[in-house]
XYZ file of C-alpha atoms in Angstrom:
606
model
C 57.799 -75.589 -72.489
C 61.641 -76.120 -71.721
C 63.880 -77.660 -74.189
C 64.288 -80.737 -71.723
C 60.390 -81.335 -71.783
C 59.852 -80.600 -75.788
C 63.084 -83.323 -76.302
C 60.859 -85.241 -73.588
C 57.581 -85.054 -75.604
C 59.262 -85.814 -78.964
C 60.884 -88.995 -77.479
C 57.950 -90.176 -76.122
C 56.018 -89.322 -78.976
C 57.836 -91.550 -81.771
C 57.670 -94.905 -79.898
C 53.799 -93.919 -78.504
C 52.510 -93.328 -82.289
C 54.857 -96.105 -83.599
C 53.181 -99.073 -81.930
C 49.722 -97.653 -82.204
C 49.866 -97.724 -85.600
C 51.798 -101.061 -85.695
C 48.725 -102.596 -83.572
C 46.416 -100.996 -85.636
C 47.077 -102.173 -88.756
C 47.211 -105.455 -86.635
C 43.768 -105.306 -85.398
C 41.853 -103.787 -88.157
C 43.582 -106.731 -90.321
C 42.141 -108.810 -87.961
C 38.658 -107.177 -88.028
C 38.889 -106.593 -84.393
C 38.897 -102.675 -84.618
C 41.033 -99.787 -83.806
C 40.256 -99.890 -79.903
C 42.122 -103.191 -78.858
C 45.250 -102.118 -80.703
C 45.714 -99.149 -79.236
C 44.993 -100.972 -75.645
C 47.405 -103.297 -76.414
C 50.236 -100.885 -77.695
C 49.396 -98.736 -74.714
C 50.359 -101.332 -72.181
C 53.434 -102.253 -73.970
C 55.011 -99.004 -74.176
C 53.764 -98.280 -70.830
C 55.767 -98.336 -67.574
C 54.291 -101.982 -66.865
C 56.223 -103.383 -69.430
C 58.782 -101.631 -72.066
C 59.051 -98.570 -70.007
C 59.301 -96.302 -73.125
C 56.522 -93.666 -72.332
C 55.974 -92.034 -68.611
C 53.468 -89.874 -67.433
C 50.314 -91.521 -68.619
C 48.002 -89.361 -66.099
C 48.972 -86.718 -67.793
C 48.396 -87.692 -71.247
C 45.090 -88.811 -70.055
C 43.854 -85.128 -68.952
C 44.472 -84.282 -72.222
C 42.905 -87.158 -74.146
C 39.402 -86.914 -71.969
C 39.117 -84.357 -74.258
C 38.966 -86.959 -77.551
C 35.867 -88.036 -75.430
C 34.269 -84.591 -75.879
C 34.892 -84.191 -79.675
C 33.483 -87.703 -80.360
C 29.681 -86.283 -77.650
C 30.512 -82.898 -80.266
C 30.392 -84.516 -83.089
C 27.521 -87.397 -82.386
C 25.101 -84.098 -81.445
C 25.749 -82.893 -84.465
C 24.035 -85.921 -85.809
C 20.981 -85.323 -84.044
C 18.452 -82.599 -84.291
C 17.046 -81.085 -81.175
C 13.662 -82.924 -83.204
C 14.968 -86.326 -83.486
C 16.329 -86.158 -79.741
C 12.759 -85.361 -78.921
C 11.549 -88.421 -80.899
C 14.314 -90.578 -79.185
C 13.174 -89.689 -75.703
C 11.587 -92.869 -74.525
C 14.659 -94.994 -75.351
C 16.791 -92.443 -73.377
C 14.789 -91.765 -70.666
C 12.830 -94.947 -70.218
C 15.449 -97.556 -71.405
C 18.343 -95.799 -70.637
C 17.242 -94.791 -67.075
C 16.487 -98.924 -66.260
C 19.237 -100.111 -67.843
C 22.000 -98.037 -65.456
C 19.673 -98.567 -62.166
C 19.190 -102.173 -62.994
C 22.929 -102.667 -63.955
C 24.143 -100.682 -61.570
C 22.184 -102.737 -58.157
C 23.032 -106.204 -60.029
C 27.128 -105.108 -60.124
C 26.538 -103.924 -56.828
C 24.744 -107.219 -55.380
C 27.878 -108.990 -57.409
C 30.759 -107.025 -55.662
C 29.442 -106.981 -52.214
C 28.894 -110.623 -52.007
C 31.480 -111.821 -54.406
C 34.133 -109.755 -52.888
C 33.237 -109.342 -49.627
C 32.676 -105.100 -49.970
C 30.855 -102.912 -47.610
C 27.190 -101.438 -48.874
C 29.266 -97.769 -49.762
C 32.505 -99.135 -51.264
C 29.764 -101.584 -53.050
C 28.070 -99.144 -54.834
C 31.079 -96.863 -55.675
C 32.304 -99.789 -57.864
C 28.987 -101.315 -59.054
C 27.174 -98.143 -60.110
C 30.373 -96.677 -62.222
C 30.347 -100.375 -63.975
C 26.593 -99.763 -65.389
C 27.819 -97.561 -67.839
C 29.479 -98.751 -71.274
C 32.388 -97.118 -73.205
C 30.900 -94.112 -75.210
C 34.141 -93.606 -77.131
C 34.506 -97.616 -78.024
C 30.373 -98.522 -78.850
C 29.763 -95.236 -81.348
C 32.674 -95.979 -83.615
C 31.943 -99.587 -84.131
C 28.370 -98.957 -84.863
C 29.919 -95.900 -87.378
C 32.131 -98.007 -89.063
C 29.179 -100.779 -89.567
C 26.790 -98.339 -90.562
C 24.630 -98.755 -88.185
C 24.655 -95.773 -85.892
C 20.941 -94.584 -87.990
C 19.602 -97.607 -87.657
C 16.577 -98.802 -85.000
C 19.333 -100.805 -83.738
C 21.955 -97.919 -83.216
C 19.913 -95.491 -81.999
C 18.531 -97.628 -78.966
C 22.292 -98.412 -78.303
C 23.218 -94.268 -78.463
C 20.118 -93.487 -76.745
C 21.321 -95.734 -73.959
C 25.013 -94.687 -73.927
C 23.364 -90.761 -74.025
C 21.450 -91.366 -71.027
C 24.387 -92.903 -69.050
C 26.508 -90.378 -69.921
C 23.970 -87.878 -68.334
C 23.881 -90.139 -65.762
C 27.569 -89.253 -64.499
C 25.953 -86.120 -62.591
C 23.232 -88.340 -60.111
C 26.395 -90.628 -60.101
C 28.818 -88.216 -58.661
C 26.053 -86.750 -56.434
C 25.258 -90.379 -55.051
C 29.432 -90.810 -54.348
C 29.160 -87.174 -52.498
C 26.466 -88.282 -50.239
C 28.186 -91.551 -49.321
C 31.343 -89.629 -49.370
C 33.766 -89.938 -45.601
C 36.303 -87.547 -46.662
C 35.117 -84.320 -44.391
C 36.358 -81.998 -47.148
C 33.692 -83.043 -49.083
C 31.091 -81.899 -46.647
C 31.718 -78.375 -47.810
C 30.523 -78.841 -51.530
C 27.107 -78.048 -52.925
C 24.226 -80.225 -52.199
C 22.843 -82.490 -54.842
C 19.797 -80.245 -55.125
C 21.783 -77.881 -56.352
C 24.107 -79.603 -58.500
C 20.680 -80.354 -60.244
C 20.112 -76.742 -60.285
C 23.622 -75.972 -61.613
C 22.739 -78.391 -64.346
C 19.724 -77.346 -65.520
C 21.317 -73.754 -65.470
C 23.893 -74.810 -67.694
C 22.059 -77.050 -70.625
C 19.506 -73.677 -70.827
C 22.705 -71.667 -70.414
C 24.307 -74.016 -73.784
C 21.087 -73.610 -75.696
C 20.538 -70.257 -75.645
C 24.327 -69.566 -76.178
C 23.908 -71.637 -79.175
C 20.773 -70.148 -81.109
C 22.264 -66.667 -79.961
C 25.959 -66.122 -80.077
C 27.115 -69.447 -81.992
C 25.061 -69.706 -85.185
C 25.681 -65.937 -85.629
C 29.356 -66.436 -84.859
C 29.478 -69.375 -87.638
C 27.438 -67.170 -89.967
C 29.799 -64.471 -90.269
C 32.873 -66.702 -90.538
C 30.826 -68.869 -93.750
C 30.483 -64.829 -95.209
C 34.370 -64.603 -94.855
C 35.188 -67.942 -95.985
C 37.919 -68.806 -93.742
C 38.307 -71.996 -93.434
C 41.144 -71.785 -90.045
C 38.404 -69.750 -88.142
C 35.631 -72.878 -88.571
C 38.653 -74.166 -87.076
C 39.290 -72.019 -84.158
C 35.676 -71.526 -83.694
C 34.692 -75.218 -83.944
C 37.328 -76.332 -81.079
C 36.312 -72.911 -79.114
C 32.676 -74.648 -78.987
C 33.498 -77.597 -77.317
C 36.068 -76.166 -75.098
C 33.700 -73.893 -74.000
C 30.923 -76.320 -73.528
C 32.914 -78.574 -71.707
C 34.843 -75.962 -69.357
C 31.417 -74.465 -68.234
C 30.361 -78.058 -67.072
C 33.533 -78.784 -65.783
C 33.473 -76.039 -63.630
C 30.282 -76.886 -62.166
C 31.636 -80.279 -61.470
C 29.485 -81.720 -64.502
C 30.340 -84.263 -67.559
C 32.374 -82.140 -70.218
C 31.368 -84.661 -72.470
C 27.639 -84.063 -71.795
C 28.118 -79.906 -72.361
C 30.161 -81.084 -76.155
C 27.207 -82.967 -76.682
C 24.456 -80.028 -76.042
C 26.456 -78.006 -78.199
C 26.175 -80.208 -81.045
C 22.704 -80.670 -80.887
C 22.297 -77.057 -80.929
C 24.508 -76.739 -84.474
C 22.728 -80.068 -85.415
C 20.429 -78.539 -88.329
C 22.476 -74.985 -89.091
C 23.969 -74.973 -92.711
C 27.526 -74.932 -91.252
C 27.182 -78.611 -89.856
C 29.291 -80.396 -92.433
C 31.728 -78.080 -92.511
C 32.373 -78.176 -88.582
C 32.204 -81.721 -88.498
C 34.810 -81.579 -91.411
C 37.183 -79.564 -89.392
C 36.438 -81.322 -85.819
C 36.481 -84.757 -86.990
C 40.926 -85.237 -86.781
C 41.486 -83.538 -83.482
C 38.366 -86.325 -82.554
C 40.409 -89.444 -84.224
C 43.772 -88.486 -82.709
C 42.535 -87.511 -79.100
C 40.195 -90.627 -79.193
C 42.996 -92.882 -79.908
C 45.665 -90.995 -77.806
C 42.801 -92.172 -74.581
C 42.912 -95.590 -75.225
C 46.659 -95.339 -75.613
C 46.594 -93.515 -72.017
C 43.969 -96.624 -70.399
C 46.634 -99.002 -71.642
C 49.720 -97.322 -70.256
C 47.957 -97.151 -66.978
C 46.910 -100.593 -66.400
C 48.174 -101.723 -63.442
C 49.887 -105.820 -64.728
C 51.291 -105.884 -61.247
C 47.496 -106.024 -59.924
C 46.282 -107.664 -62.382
C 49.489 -110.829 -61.855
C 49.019 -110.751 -58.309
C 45.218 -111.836 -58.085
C 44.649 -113.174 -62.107
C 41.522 -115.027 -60.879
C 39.510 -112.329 -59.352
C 40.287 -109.655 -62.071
C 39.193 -112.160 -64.747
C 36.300 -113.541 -62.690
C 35.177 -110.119 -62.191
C 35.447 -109.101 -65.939
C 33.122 -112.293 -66.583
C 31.003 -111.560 -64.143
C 30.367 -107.763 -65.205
C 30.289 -108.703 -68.869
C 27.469 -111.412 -67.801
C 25.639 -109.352 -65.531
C 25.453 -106.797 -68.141
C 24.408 -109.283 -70.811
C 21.942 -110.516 -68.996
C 20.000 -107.503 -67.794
C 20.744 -105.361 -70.917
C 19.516 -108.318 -73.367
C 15.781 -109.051 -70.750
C 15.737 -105.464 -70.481
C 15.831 -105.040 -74.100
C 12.927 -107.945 -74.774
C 11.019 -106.277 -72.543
C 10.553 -102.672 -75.040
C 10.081 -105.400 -77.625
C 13.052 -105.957 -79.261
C 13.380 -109.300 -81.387
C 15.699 -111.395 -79.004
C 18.694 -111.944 -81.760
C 19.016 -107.770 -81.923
C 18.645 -108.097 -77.681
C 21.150 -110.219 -77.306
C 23.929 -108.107 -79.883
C 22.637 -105.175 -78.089
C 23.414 -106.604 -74.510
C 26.800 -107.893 -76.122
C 27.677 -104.269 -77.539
C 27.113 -102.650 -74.332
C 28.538 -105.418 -71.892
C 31.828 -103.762 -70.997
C 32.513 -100.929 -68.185
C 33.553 -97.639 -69.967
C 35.599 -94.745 -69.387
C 33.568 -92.469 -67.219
C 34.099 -95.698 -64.789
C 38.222 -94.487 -64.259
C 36.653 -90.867 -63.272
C 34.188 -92.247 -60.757
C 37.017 -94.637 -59.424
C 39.228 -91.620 -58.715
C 35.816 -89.754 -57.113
C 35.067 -92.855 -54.723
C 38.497 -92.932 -53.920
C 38.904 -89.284 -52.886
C 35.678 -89.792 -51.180
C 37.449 -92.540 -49.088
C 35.063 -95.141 -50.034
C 37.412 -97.663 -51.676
C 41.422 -98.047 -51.351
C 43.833 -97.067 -54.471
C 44.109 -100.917 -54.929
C 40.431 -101.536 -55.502
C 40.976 -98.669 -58.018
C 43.610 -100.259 -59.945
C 42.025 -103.565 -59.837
C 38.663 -102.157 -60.862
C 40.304 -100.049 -63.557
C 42.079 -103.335 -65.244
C 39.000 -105.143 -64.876
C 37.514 -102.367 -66.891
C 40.073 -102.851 -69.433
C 40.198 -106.000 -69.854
C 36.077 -105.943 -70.794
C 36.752 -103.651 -72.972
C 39.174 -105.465 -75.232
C 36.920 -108.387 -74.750
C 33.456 -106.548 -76.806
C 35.493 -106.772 -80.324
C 35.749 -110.542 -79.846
C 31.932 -110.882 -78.565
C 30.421 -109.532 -81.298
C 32.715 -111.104 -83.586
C 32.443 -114.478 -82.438
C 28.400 -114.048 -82.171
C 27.782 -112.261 -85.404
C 26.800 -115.799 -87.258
C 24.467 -117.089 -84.095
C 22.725 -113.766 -84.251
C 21.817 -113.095 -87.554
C 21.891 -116.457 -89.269
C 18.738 -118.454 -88.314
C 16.847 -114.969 -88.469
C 14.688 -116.790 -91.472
C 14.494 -120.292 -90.287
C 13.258 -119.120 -86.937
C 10.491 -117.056 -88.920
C 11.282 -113.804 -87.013
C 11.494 -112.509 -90.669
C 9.189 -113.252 -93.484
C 10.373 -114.971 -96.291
C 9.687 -114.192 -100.062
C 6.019 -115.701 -101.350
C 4.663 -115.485 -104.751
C 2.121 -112.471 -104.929
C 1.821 -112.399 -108.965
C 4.279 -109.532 -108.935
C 5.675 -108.456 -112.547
C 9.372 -108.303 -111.167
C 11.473 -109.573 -108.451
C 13.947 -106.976 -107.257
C 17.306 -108.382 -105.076
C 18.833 -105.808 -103.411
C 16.801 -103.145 -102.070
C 19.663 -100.321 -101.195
C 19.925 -97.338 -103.017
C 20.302 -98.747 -106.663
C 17.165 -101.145 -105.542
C 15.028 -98.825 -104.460
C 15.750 -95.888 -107.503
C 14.614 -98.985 -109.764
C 11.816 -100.069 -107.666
C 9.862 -96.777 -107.631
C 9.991 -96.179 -110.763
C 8.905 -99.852 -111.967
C 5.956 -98.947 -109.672
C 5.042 -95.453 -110.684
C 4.133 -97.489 -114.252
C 2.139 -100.052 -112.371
C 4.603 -102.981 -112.290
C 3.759 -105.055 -109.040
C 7.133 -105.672 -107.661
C 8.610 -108.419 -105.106
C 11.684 -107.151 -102.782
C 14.299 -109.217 -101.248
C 17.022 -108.776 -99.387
C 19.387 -110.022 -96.579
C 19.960 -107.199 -95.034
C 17.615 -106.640 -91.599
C 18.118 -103.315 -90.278
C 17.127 -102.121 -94.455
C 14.244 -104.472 -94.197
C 13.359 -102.387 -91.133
C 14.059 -99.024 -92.342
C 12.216 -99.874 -95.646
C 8.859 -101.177 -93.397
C 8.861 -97.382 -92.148
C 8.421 -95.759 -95.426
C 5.766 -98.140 -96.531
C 8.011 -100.694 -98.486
C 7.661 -104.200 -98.021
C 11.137 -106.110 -98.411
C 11.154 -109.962 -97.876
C 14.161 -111.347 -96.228
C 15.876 -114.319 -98.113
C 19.263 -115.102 -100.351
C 17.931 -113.718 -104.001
C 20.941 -115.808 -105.428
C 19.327 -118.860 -104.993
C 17.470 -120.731 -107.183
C 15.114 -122.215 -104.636
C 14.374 -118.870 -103.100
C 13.426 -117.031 -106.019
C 10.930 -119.619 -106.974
C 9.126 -119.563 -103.937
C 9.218 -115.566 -104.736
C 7.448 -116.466 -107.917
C 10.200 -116.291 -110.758
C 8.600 -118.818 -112.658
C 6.032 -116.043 -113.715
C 7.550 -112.944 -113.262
C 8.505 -111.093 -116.501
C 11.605 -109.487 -114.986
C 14.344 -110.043 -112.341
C 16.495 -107.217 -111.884
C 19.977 -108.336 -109.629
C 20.154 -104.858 -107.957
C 22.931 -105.995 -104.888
C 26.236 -104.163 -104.088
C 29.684 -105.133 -105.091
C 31.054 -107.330 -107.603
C 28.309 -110.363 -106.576
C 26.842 -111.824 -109.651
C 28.563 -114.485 -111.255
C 27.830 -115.806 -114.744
C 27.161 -119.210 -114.014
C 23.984 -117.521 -111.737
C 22.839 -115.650 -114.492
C 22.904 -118.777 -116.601
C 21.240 -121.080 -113.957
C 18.697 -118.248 -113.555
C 17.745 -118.109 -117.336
C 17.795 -121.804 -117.537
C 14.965 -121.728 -114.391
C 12.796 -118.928 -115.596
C 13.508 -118.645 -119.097
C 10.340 -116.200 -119.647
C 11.966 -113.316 -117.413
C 14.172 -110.916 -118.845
C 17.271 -110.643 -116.491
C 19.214 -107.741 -115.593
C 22.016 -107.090 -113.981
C 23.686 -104.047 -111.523
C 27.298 -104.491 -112.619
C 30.214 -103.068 -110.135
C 32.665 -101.851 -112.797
C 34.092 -102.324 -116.268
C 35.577 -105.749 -115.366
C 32.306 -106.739 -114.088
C 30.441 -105.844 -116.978
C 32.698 -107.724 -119.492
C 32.361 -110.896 -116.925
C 28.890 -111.160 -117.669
C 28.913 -109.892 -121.600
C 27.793 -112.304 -123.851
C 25.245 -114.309 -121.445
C 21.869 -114.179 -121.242
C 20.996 -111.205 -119.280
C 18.911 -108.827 -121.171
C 20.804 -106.001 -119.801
C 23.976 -105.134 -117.204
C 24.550 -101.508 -116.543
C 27.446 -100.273 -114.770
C 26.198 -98.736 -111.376
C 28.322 -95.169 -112.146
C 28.566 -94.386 -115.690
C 25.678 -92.574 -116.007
C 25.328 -90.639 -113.016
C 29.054 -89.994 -113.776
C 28.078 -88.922 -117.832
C 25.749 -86.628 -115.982
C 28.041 -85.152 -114.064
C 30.462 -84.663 -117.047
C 27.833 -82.706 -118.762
C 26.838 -80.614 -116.075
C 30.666 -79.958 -115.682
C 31.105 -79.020 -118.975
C 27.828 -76.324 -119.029
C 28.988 -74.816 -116.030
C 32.432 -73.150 -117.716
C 30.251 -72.642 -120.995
C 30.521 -75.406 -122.851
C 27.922 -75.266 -125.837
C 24.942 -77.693 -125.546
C 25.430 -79.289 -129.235
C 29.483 -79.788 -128.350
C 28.156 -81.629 -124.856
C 26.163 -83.525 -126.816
C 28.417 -84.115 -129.374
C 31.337 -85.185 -126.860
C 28.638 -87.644 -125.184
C 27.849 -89.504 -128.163
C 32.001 -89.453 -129.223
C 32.618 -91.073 -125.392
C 29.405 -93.874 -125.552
C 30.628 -94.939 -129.242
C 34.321 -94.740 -127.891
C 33.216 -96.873 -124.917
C 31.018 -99.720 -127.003
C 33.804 -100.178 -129.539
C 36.475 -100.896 -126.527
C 33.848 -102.904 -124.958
C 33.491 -104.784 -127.806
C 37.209 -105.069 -128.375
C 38.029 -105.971 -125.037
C 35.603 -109.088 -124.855
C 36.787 -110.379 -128.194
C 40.381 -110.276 -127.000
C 39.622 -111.433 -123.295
C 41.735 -108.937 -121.523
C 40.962 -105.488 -119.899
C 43.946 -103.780 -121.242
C 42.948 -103.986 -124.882
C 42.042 -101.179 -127.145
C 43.638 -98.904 -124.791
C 44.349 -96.289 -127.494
C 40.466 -95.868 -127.766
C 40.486 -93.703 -124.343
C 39.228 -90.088 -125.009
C 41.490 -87.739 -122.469
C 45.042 -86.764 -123.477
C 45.477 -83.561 -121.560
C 48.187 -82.238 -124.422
C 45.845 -82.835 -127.630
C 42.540 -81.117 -128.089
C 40.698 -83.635 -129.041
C 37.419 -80.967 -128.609
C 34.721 -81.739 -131.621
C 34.078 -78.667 -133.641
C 37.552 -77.241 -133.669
C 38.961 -76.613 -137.119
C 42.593 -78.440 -135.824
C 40.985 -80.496 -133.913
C 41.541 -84.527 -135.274
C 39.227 -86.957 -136.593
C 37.414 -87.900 -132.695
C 37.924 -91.071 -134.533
C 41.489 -91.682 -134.623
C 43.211 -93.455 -132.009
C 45.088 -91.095 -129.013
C 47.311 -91.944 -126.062
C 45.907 -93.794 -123.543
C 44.884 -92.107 -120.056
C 42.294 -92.838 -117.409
C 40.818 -95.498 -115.524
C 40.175 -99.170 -117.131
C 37.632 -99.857 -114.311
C 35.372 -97.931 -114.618
């Protein structure tokens, strides 16, 4: 690189990473996610508009790549075991959902716009598929990727991104450009394909895990590095050069690390390169959105965006009811996938090469693209309440009902269900309720049965039979319990001991004093375990761990205690055991009375 281009690059690169995180902050703030903000800030740094930053074609060629790290690291997720499992959602859902989407788009474009039958299905097949690198982070950052619900929607987006290679076959056939007479037949594209994934697998059981291996005996961390990156390069170059998906070869070689020992620590390694190259291609789509199209014929590039996002909300969701899925998750699932996604710009640019469709049908295809895309944050958003509210009132999910059980449980996550199995290994019948659906599912497949309803309210837990129930035990997440509930509760049910899963320190003082019969702070024992374990594993004697224990609990009452008398958090501070310049170790001859105050250091929340 020349000194003009690296000034070039660094110029560009200020304003480019400026605005994207400007419009980040923006949207997250917002709660409309990361993708939309870097659209936006795209566009307006973008030749269209500010002019700051050139060359987005080739900042794309390098950000496709963000699209293979994200395939990479999603494989990684999956087991070559659970892929098996998943097979009838890819392969059977997946496989209708891009034929039927893609002949609907196709009906839509060469009657709405007036296309020919070859030009029709360049554009209306590409527009089946949904945006990989948009859907997987949302359902990620909602924690739902593991769920029924997320898998059906990655086992669609898996098959379409398969998909690309029929795709690109179906564009050769139909293809007018003679140069394109002279590559392989789709026959043996199929070959080539099959060649490759057995090519990937065997590379990984044979060459990679070995590789990995003998950089874990070394223990250097810049060769998981190197070696990680190598692996999807690799992947992705030997599909590329067979005219494949690279994002489908990142993806096989994931699955094939999927259950080695080294998974965490490549995903570690992989998973900034992924963020920045991720974000750096939705940068790229804005910069190269074509306002100029899009302001000379407004109407059709915004009836067309409605009409894909219909057409794809209206297939996906039937499509979706029709494998049996509950008609609220149908509906968010046909809403999450409604937009066109990237893979449509690289079948644009093959149907255009192919002289099926103009350069102006590409950019106007491309923005309508776009523009569905930024819409999907604002869909789900503005849907969220129709499609999970009347879940109960509709009776889709059965409500609490008194069974005679001992105890009622509220909030069956992972502090929940800890409590519930061990009430239960002693016999204690127990009720469970919660709000949240895809846990209800989950639970249902280990045996569990969780009632959906609002444990907060008075009402509800009657029905769940409260009024004879010797315990309810508030097990929910976050700083949720107020004390006017626990009072109301006692009031109700005044025969059931109450307890209470309390967030932190503040928490716990909130509710001292009431009638609960006991509030435990979620962390401070598996954080006193911890401590101990700590302290055995550099030699510490077992009678000074125990001793130190029982110096911290009494330490910790007495503050309690303080702190509630005086009404403020920051009282008693000089009662914290930690000064890192005065051993304060029991058992030392010098050491001072464990009892006498010391400086104050550490947390007050906890």
């Amino acid at each position: 690189m020349d000194h003009g281009a690296a000034h070039s690059f660094v110029a560009e690169s200020a304003p480019l990473l400026g605005f994207a995180l400007l419009f980040v902050l923006i949207f997250r703030r917002m709660g409309l996610g990361a993708t939309l903000g870097y659209l936006v800030a795209g566009a307006l740094v973008g030749p269209q508009l500010l002019g700051l930053v050139g060359g987005a074609e080739s900042k794309m060629g390098i950000a496709e790549f963000g699209i293979a790290l994200l395939l990479f690291l999603v494989g990684l997720e999956l087991s070559p075991s659970r892929l098996w499992r998943m097979k009838r959602d890819i392969f059977g859902f997946g496989l209708l959902q891009v034929a039927l989407c893609g002949i609907a788009l196709s009906v839509v474009i060469g009657f709405g716009a007036n296309f020919s039958l070859a030009a029709a299905l360049a554009l209306g097949l590409p527009l089946a598929l949904s945006s990989t690198a948009q859907v997987l982070p949302m359902l990620q950052s909602a924690g739902r990727l593991r769920t029924p619900f997320g898998e059906r929607a990655f086992s669609t987006l898996l098959f379409q991104d398969i998909s690309i290679v029929p795709l690109i076959t179906i564009i050769a056939i139909l293809s007018r450009n003679p140069a394109d007479a002279q590559g392989p037949p789709g026959w043996l594209l199929a070959i080539y394909t099959v060649a490759a994934i057995t090519g990937l697998v065997l590379a990984g059981r044979y060459l990679l895990r070995p590789l990995f291996r003998l950089i874990g005996n070394w223990g250097e961390r810049e060769l998981f590095v190197f070696a990680g990156l190598f692996t999807v390069v690799g992947a992705a170059a030997l599909m590329q050069s067979i005219g494949l998906s690279t994002a489908l070869g990142a993806f096989i070689a994931g699955v094939m690390l999927a259950d080695s020992p080294y998974r965490h620590e490549i995903e570690a390694d992989i998973e900034p390169f992924r963020s920045i190259l991720l974000g750096l291609f939705f940068l790229s789509v804005g910069m190269m959105l074509d306002l100029t199209a899009i302001a000379e014929r407004p109407v059709f590039v915004l009836g067309m965006a409605a009409a894909l996002i219909a057409t794809k909300t209206v297939v996906i969701t039937g499509l979706a009811m029709a494998f049996r899925m509950p008609w609220r998750q149908a509906l968010g699932l046909g809403l999450l996938l409604s937009q066109g996604g990237e893979f449509g710009f690289v079948l644009f640019a093959q149907a255009q090469n192919a002289l099926l469709i103009a350069p102006e049908a590409v950019s106007i295809f491309s923005a309508v693209v776009t523009l569905s895309m930024a819409t999907t944050p604002f869909l789900m958003m503005f849907t969220k309440r129709f499609r999970a509210d009347a879940v109960a009132v509709q009776g889709e999910r059965e409500g609490p009902v008194s069974d005679g059980s001992n105890a009622l449980i509220i909030g069956y996550g992972r502090f929940g269900q800890t409590v519930g199995q061990m009430l239960n290994a002693q016999g204690i019948a127990v009720t469970l309720i919660d709000t949240d659906i895809e846990m209800i599912d989950i639970a249902g497949q280990f045996g569990a049965k969780v009632y959906y309803g609002d444990g907060t309210r008075i009402d509800m837990l009657r029905q769940a039979g409260a009024g004879e129930a010797q315990l309810i035990l508030f097990c929910l997440d976050g700083d949720k319990i107020e004390p006017e509930l626990v009072e109301a509760v006692h009031e109700s049910f005044p025969n059931a001991s109450i307890f209470v899963r309390a967030y932190d320190r503040r928490a716990l003082l909130k509710l001292k004093g009431g009638p609960a019969a006991g509030v435990v702070r979620e962390v401070l024992e598996s954080a006193i375990v911890m401590a101990r374990k700590a302290m055995a594993a550099v030699g510490v004697d077992i009678e000074e761990i125990e001793r130190t224990e029982d110096l911290y609990r009494r330490r910790d009452r007495e503050r309690l205690r303080i702190q509630h008398e005086a009404g403020s958090l920051t009282a008693a501070r000089e009662a914290i055991i930690g000064d890192p310049d005065l051993d304060w170790r029991p058992g030392r001859r010098d050491a001072p009375d464990p009892l006498e105050p010391k400086a104050a250091t550490g947390s007050e929340c906890g």
